[in-house]
Every structure is written in structure tokens, then in C-alpha cells.
Amino acid sequence: MELHTSHLIVSPVPHIRDAVTTQRIMFNVILALCPALIASIVIFGWRALLVEAVTVAACVLSEYLWCRLRHKELTVGDLSAVVTGLLLAFNLPVTVPLYLPVIGAVTAIIVTKELFGGVGCNFANPAIVGRITLAVSFPALMTNYTYPTPVVACDAISSATPLGTDTAVPLLDLFLGTHGGVLGETCCLALLLGLGWLLFTRTIEVTIPLVYVGTVAVLSLIFQQGVLQQLLSGGLLLGAIFMATDYVTSPFTRKGKIIFALGCGIITCAIRFWGNMNEGVSYSILLMNLVVPIINDKTRRTPMGGGKQK
Amino acid sequence: MNEKVKIVWNGIIKENPSLRLVLGTCPTLAVTTLAANGLGMGLSATFVLICSGVVVSALRNVIPGKVRLPAYITIIATFVTVLMMLVKAYLPALNSSLGVYLPLIVVNCIILGRAEMFASKNKVLDSALDGLGMGLGFTLTLVLMGSIREILGSGTLFGLNLHLPVEPMIVFITPPGGFFVFGILMAGVIFLEEKTGQRRERKAGCAGCPSAEFCQAKESE
């Protein structure tokens, strides 16, 4: 950048800017979600793609309409609504009636994101709030985990999430995702591929997923639940990789991230082992989202030469 | 006469107890899962508001300032007891659906607030009209909230099945849905105020309270 004395710019930090934009970060996340997207179509059939398309379209459209109606700058181009839409769709079972994704999208984009100031200002992950609103509103429709047209040949179709059944699903099925569940959570292989891409492009740090999954593993070991069973089933990997790592709603510092992920893991296990619900990932992330401002405040780094705060 | 209408109108729109004064929030959120409950609660509170307003106003020169709050509560509790007996005798269904919120009208801050802010310094008829206006404003808000929550949360209105083409969203009859509808209605009232040019700048804290003037005057006595 050229500096002219006549154009001396006085501005707050940050002074060093990279070519990385919100759009590029979001594009990387979308790429990372692609394996899971493909897996969902392979496992659950073409209706999965329909549900995902409707959710993404509803999210983008809500954001577009809101910005137009409120005469705000159009933020659709930053792709964050697409990511929210994909994540929300990954939390829906394939059998949902198509108005459910629309309600979820409006809750996620307008209520959770835009009412609080738009991208970067949301108090919690929009997709999580959308999912929880739908789960609380339509408990029967949201837990209808059958898949009507299995493309992959399999011996048995389990109708509930493996966390809710007594019969153990073979670990290989859990890993490949050929069992009942919501669209994006079942195929652990695809989610791990996505994690690899996010780490490779340095979109996220490994801290949150590692500590989150590690906490669940250790607690499963302590309370004698099947460790691999706990890690591979339910929405744990989807939540730990894509939802808990949301920039806006996770702490800034590494110490903060560790505390955040520990909290997520403990709450998830508490709900899974002793709660009356099968799955606690979304609630645990929502709860920890809410305390992120406190974590950020308590783990603030002292600037060099700043001395200790009194 | 115009003045009298103004007193009633004041409670319904301009100083709507739930949405503008933000009083009586507990019953507003708790009983409005059904429109009929909202109507029952609103009318019960209206009855107590009018009666206690009349009695407090009639006794305003007799009650010593220092013990005015216990005196007001006693008067209000008397009318709530009467109301409870009436509701139990004639509307047992309403009694069971309102449950503990019926006796809790005693501590409803709209009623004590109006006794303190209005009835204790105005004539009997004016106090009755103020009670009527506030009661109607409260009732309208509760019925509106109850209707929204009942339609969206149960797919019915006053118990009638509306045969909506979509499943009802149960979240609207849970507490989070109640808070959400309450917030949206408040935002709506502020929007209307701004559109009609009636928005007043409100200060934060004690100074922003609608009863600040009176409250602080009493304090310094």
C-alpha cells in the first residue's frame, strides 16, 4: 500500500490485511461439506438433494428479502447463508415435509442472524437455533429416521438414531453412515474428509474438534459407554467439525477454545448418558455459544507491554 | 366527557400495561398458551382493577401514607378472594386452566401499580375508568398473544380446530415461544408509535420508568 503524507490513515487494528475474505472462507466450508452432501445422496436417495436444495434456497432467499426490505447492503454474496442452509439441511431427516426447511431457514437467518445485526453479529450458530426450533416444534417429524429408497444395499434398516436403539449397529456401518439418522451426520468418513480440507486450507484450527471429541471419548470411557459407538453415532462429528468451529460463536484464543470445547463435550455426554433425549450435540453447542462472550472476556490476552490488568 | 374517554383509551393503547409499561409480564407469558385463558385472565384482572381502583380511590384520604402499600394489598387481596370464589363456583374449567395464576393476581404489579400511580390521587369515577382502560388493554394483549400462540402452537383458536394444512409448531406454546411472541408484539407497538410520530425518547433506569415522577415524589416525602 502506498502511503502519502496527505492521505495519512488513522484506523483501529487490524492493520495487516490478507486476501482472505468471508466469501473465500465460506467457499472452503462449502467444499468441505461436499463429501457429506454426496454421501447423503448416496445413502438416502435423491430426496436428500431436494431437501438440501430447498433449505439452501430458503436461507439465501430469506437473507436476500430481509436485506432488500430493510434497505441494507446485500450480504448474500458472502455465501454464509449457503453454509447455514447446508448445515441446517444436514440436521433434517430425509422424510421431512418441505415446509419444515423453510421454517427452519427463516428461524436461522432472520431470527437468529439478521435480527441481531447480520453476519458476524449472531449470538449463536444460526443452523443450530434453526434445528433446535424445528426439533422442539415438530418432534415427530424431526425424528422420523427411516430412509425410503436405500441406494446402498444393506441387510437391515434401523429406524432410529443408533443412540436411541438397543441393538448395536456395526461400527463399519456407523463409519460409512449406512444407517438411519439425519442427512449429514451419518457418514463419518465424509465428515472426516471435510475436516481434512478445512485443516489443509487452514480454515479452522484443530483445537475445538479435537478437544470436543476427546472429551466425549474420555467421558465415554469413564462411564463405560462404547467409546467408538459414542464417537461415530449421532451428530457429534458434524457438530464438532462444522458447527462448534463457527468463527462468530466460538472463542478467539486457544485457551478459550479449549474451555469451549470441553464444555461442549461435557454437556453432550451429560445429555446422552443421563438426559431424556438421545442426542445432545446441538443443545451443548447452543449453551456454550451463549457463554462465549464470558469465555472471551476471561481468556483475553494481555497485549505486549500491557502489563497485568487490575 | 372527552377527558373520561381519554382515561380509558390511555390504558388500551398509549400506556398499554403489558406492552408499553411492561407490567404483569408473568401472567402475560404464562397463561397465554390458549386464547381463552388469556381472555379469562384479562377479564379477571379487569374486575380486580376496577374494584380495587374504586375502593383505593374512595379511601385515599383515610389511608395513612406510611402503611398505604399493606392497605392496598389487603384491598386487592379481598377482591381477588371474591373473584376466586366466583370463578370456582361458576367457571371451574377456567379455574383449573389458570391454576395458581388466579390467586397470583394479588401480586400482579399492574393492579398495585395503578393503585399507587392513579387511584390514590384521583377521583372514584376516574379511577374506575382507569381500571377499565388498563384492564381492557391487558385483556386485549393477552387475547392477541393467546390467539397467536394458540393458532401457531396448537392449530386451534378458542378451542376450534382451524384445520391448518401444516403441523402446528409446538415451540409457540412453550416458554421460548411466549417470549418470542411478546418481543415481536412489543417491537410492533414501537414500530406503530414511530410510524404515527408518537415515539417518545425514554431514559434508561429509574428515570425512564413511567411512574418515576410519582415514585420519586413519594420517596422524598
mmCIF file of N, CA and C in Angstrom, chain A residues 170-228:
data_model
loop_
_atom_site.group_PDB
_atom_site.id
_atom_site.type_symbol
_atom_site.label_atom_id
_atom_site.label_comp_id
_atom_site.label_asym_id
_atom_site.label_seq_id
_atom_site.Cartn_x
_atom_site.Cartn_y
_atom_site.Cartn_z
ATOM 1 N N PRO A 170 -23.278 -52.178 13.532
ATOM 2 C CA PRO A 170 -21.860 -52.490 13.348
ATOM 3 C C PRO A 170 -21.042 -51.221 13.142
ATOM 4 N N LEU A 171 -19.830 -51.209 13.674
ATOM 5 C CA LEU A 171 -19.018 -50.000 13.639
ATOM 6 C C LEU A 171 -18.733 -49.536 12.213
ATOM 7 N N LEU A 172 -18.576 -50.501 11.295
ATOM 8 C CA LEU A 172 -18.276 -50.123 9.919
ATOM 9 C C LEU A 172 -19.462 -49.367 9.314
ATOM 10 N N ASP A 173 -20.679 -49.835 9.615
ATOM 11 C CA ASP A 173 -21.872 -49.134 9.141
ATOM 12 C C ASP A 173 -21.925 -47.730 9.710
ATOM 13 N N LEU A 174 -21.570 -47.610 10.991
ATOM 14 C CA LEU A 174 -21.559 -46.293 11.624
ATOM 15 C C LEU A 174 -20.583 -45.372 10.911
ATOM 16 N N PHE A 175 -19.408 -45.931 10.592
ATOM 17 C CA PHE A 175 -18.367 -45.115 9.994
ATOM 18 C C PHE A 175 -18.754 -44.686 8.585
ATOM 19 N N LEU A 176 -19.366 -45.592 7.825
ATOM 20 C CA LEU A 176 -19.739 -45.269 6.454
ATOM 21 C C LEU A 176 -21.091 -44.565 6.386
ATOM 22 N N GLY A 177 -21.842 -44.634 7.462
ATOM 23 C CA GLY A 177 -23.084 -43.886 7.508
ATOM 24 C C GLY A 177 -24.285 -44.594 6.945
ATOM 25 N N THR A 178 -24.172 -45.903 6.713
ATOM 26 C CA THR A 178 -25.321 -46.604 6.139
ATOM 27 C C THR A 178 -26.280 -47.056 7.239
ATOM 28 N N HIS A 179 -26.862 -46.087 7.902
ATOM 29 C CA HIS A 179 -27.859 -46.376 8.939
ATOM 30 C C HIS A 179 -28.772 -45.167 9.039
ATOM 31 N N GLY A 180 -29.827 -45.296 9.834
ATOM 32 C CA GLY A 180 -30.776 -44.197 9.948
ATOM 33 C C GLY A 180 -30.190 -43.007 10.680
ATOM 34 N N GLY A 181 -30.711 -41.832 10.360
ATOM 35 C CA GLY A 181 -30.229 -40.623 11.015
ATOM 36 C C GLY A 181 -30.599 -39.429 10.180
ATOM 37 N N VAL A 182 -30.098 -38.247 10.554
ATOM 38 C CA VAL A 182 -30.367 -37.085 9.724
ATOM 39 C C VAL A 182 -29.366 -37.068 8.569
ATOM 40 N N LEU A 183 -29.641 -36.217 7.570
ATOM 41 C CA LEU A 183 -28.923 -36.293 6.302
ATOM 42 C C LEU A 183 -27.406 -36.284 6.423
ATOM 43 N N GLY A 184 -26.869 -35.285 7.142
ATOM 44 C CA GLY A 184 -25.440 -35.067 7.054
ATOM 45 C C GLY A 184 -24.609 -35.733 8.121
ATOM 46 N N GLU A 185 -25.247 -36.278 9.148
ATOM 47 C CA GLU A 185 -24.470 -36.700 10.300
ATOM 48 C C GLU A 185 -23.977 -38.138 10.194
ATOM 49 N N THR A 186 -24.597 -38.933 9.320
ATOM 50 C CA THR A 186 -24.348 -40.369 9.441
ATOM 51 C C THR A 186 -22.971 -40.790 8.914
ATOM 52 N N CYS A 187 -22.535 -40.179 7.793
ATOM 53 C CA CYS A 187 -21.312 -40.693 7.169
ATOM 54 C C CYS A 187 -20.070 -40.030 7.765
ATOM 55 N N CYS A 188 -19.446 -40.716 8.729
ATOM 56 C CA CYS A 188 -18.288 -40.154 9.417
ATOM 57 C C CYS A 188 -17.112 -39.980 8.476
ATOM 58 N N LEU A 189 -16.989 -40.889 7.504
ATOM 59 C CA LEU A 189 -15.887 -40.812 6.547
ATOM 60 C C LEU A 189 -15.933 -39.481 5.803
ATOM 61 N N ALA A 190 -17.112 -39.112 5.314
ATOM 62 C CA ALA A 190 -17.247 -37.866 4.561
ATOM 63 C C ALA A 190 -16.964 -36.657 5.445
ATOM 64 N N LEU A 191 -17.421 -36.732 6.699
ATOM 65 C CA LEU A 191 -17.194 -35.603 7.605
ATOM 66 C C LEU A 191 -15.705 -35.440 7.894
ATOM 67 N N LEU A 192 -15.011 -36.590 8.042
ATOM 68 C CA LEU A 192 -13.573 -36.517 8.309
ATOM 69 C C LEU A 192 -12.822 -35.971 7.100
ATOM 70 N N LEU A 193 -13.275 -36.324 5.888
ATOM 71 C CA LEU A 193 -12.684 -35.748 4.680
ATOM 72 C C LEU A 193 -12.845 -34.222 4.706
ATOM 73 N N GLY A 194 -14.027 -33.793 5.102
ATOM 74 C CA GLY A 194 -14.283 -32.358 5.209
ATOM 75 C C GLY A 194 -13.357 -31.703 6.210
ATOM 76 N N LEU A 195 -13.165 -32.374 7.362
ATOM 77 C CA LEU A 195 -12.247 -31.851 8.373
ATOM 78 C C LEU A 195 -10.856 -31.698 7.791
ATOM 79 N N GLY A 196 -10.439 -32.720 7.017
ATOM 80 C CA GLY A 196 -9.114 -32.677 6.390
ATOM 81 C C GLY A 196 -8.971 -31.445 5.506
ATOM 82 N N TRP A 197 -9.983 -31.156 4.708
ATOM 83 C CA TRP A 197 -9.928 -29.999 3.812
ATOM 84 C C TRP A 197 -9.870 -28.693 4.609
ATOM 85 N N LEU A 198 -10.672 -28.617 5.671
ATOM 86 C CA LEU A 198 -10.683 -27.389 6.478
ATOM 87 C C LEU A 198 -9.328 -27.155 7.127
ATOM 88 N N LEU A 199 -8.702 -28.252 7.595
ATOM 89 C CA LEU A 199 -7.392 -28.107 8.235
ATOM 90 C C LEU A 199 -6.336 -27.775 7.197
ATOM 91 N N PHE A 200 -6.431 -28.422 6.021
ATOM 92 C CA PHE A 200 -5.458 -28.214 4.956
ATOM 93 C C PHE A 200 -5.479 -26.762 4.484
ATOM 94 N N THR A 201 -6.658 -26.198 4.366
ATOM 95 C CA THR A 201 -6.768 -24.805 3.915
ATOM 96 C C THR A 201 -6.657 -23.822 5.073
ATOM 97 N N ARG A 202 -6.398 -24.357 6.268
ATOM 98 C CA ARG A 202 -6.279 -23.543 7.481
ATOM 99 C C ARG A 202 -7.523 -22.693 7.728
ATOM 100 N N THR A 203 -8.665 -23.244 7.354
ATOM 101 C CA THR A 203 -9.909 -22.525 7.624
ATOM 102 C C THR A 203 -10.229 -22.577 9.114
ATOM 103 N N ILE A 204 -9.991 -23.740 9.722
ATOM 104 C CA ILE A 204 -10.217 -23.847 11.170
ATOM 105 C C ILE A 204 -8.961 -24.408 11.825
ATOM 106 N N GLU A 205 -8.877 -24.178 13.132
ATOM 107 C CA GLU A 205 -7.833 -24.832 13.910
ATOM 108 C C GLU A 205 -8.374 -26.163 14.402
ATOM 109 N N VAL A 206 -7.490 -27.084 14.689
ATOM 110 C CA VAL A 206 -7.937 -28.414 15.081
ATOM 111 C C VAL A 206 -8.428 -28.436 16.537
ATOM 112 N N THR A 207 -8.155 -27.343 17.278
ATOM 113 C CA THR A 207 -8.401 -27.348 18.731
ATOM 114 C C THR A 207 -9.812 -27.786 19.111
ATOM 115 N N ILE A 208 -10.810 -27.091 18.564
ATOM 116 C CA ILE A 208 -12.176 -27.359 19.037
ATOM 117 C C ILE A 208 -12.631 -28.786 18.722
ATOM 118 N N PRO A 209 -12.520 -29.252 17.449
ATOM 119 C CA PRO A 209 -12.956 -30.629 17.178
ATOM 120 C C PRO A 209 -12.211 -31.651 18.028
ATOM 121 N N LEU A 210 -10.888 -31.452 18.165
ATOM 122 C CA LEU A 210 -10.075 -32.416 18.893
ATOM 123 C C LEU A 210 -10.489 -32.493 20.357
ATOM 124 N N VAL A 211 -10.585 -31.329 20.997
ATOM 125 C CA VAL A 211 -10.913 -31.328 22.426
ATOM 126 C C VAL A 211 -12.346 -31.805 22.645
ATOM 127 N N TYR A 212 -13.236 -31.393 21.769
ATOM 128 C CA TYR A 212 -14.651 -31.791 21.898
ATOM 129 C C TYR A 212 -14.770 -33.317 21.814
ATOM 130 N N VAL A 213 -14.249 -33.879 20.715
ATOM 131 C CA VAL A 213 -14.366 -35.320 20.526
ATOM 132 C C VAL A 213 -13.581 -36.055 21.608
ATOM 133 N N GLY A 214 -12.409 -35.509 21.987
ATOM 134 C CA GLY A 214 -11.602 -36.124 23.033
ATOM 135 C C GLY A 214 -12.347 -36.180 24.352
ATOM 136 N N THR A 215 -13.025 -35.082 24.699
ATOM 137 C CA THR A 215 -13.778 -35.051 25.957
ATOM 138 C C THR A 215 -14.857 -36.125 25.964
ATOM 139 N N VAL A 216 -15.568 -36.229 24.827
ATOM 140 C CA VAL A 216 -16.621 -37.244 24.757
ATOM 141 C C VAL A 216 -16.004 -38.646 24.884
ATOM 142 N N ALA A 217 -14.845 -38.854 24.223
ATOM 143 C CA ALA A 217 -14.206 -40.172 24.295
ATOM 144 C C ALA A 217 -13.818 -40.514 25.725
ATOM 145 N N VAL A 218 -13.180 -39.548 26.419
ATOM 146 C CA VAL A 218 -12.729 -39.813 27.784
ATOM 147 C C VAL A 218 -13.922 -40.073 28.704
ATOM 148 N N LEU A 219 -14.965 -39.261 28.570
ATOM 149 C CA LEU A 219 -16.132 -39.444 29.431
ATOM 150 C C LEU A 219 -16.835 -40.766 29.137
ATOM 151 N N SER A 220 -16.846 -41.170 27.829
ATOM 152 C CA SER A 220 -17.455 -42.461 27.488
ATOM 153 C C SER A 220 -16.679 -43.597 28.140
ATOM 154 N N LEU A 221 -15.356 -43.439 28.159
ATOM 155 C CA LEU A 221 -14.501 -44.450 28.766
ATOM 156 C C LEU A 221 -14.767 -44.539 30.266
ATOM 157 N N ILE A 222 -14.860 -43.367 30.904
ATOM 158 C CA ILE A 222 -15.068 -43.341 32.352
ATOM 159 C C ILE A 222 -16.410 -43.970 32.710
ATOM 160 N N PHE A 223 -17.453 -43.597 31.938
ATOM 161 C CA PHE A 223 -18.784 -44.086 32.300
ATOM 162 C C PHE A 223 -19.149 -45.359 31.554
ATOM 163 N N GLN A 224 -18.130 -46.044 30.980
ATOM 164 C CA GLN A 224 -18.296 -47.358 30.396
ATOM 165 C C GLN A 224 -19.367 -47.416 29.319
ATOM 166 N N GLN A 225 -19.354 -46.398 28.445
ATOM 167 C CA GLN A 225 -20.183 -46.474 27.249
ATOM 168 C C GLN A 225 -19.228 -46.837 26.125
ATOM 169 N N GLY A 226 -19.731 -47.479 25.079
ATOM 170 C CA GLY A 226 -18.851 -47.833 23.974
ATOM 171 C C GLY A 226 -18.240 -46.591 23.343
ATOM 172 N N VAL A 227 -16.911 -46.465 23.438
ATOM 173 C CA VAL A 227 -16.266 -45.222 23.020
ATOM 174 C C VAL A 227 -16.499 -44.955 21.532
ATOM 175 N N LEU A 228 -16.166 -45.936 20.683
ATOM 176 C CA LEU A 228 -16.302 -45.711 19.243
ATOM 177 C C LEU A 228 -17.765 -45.510 18.852
#
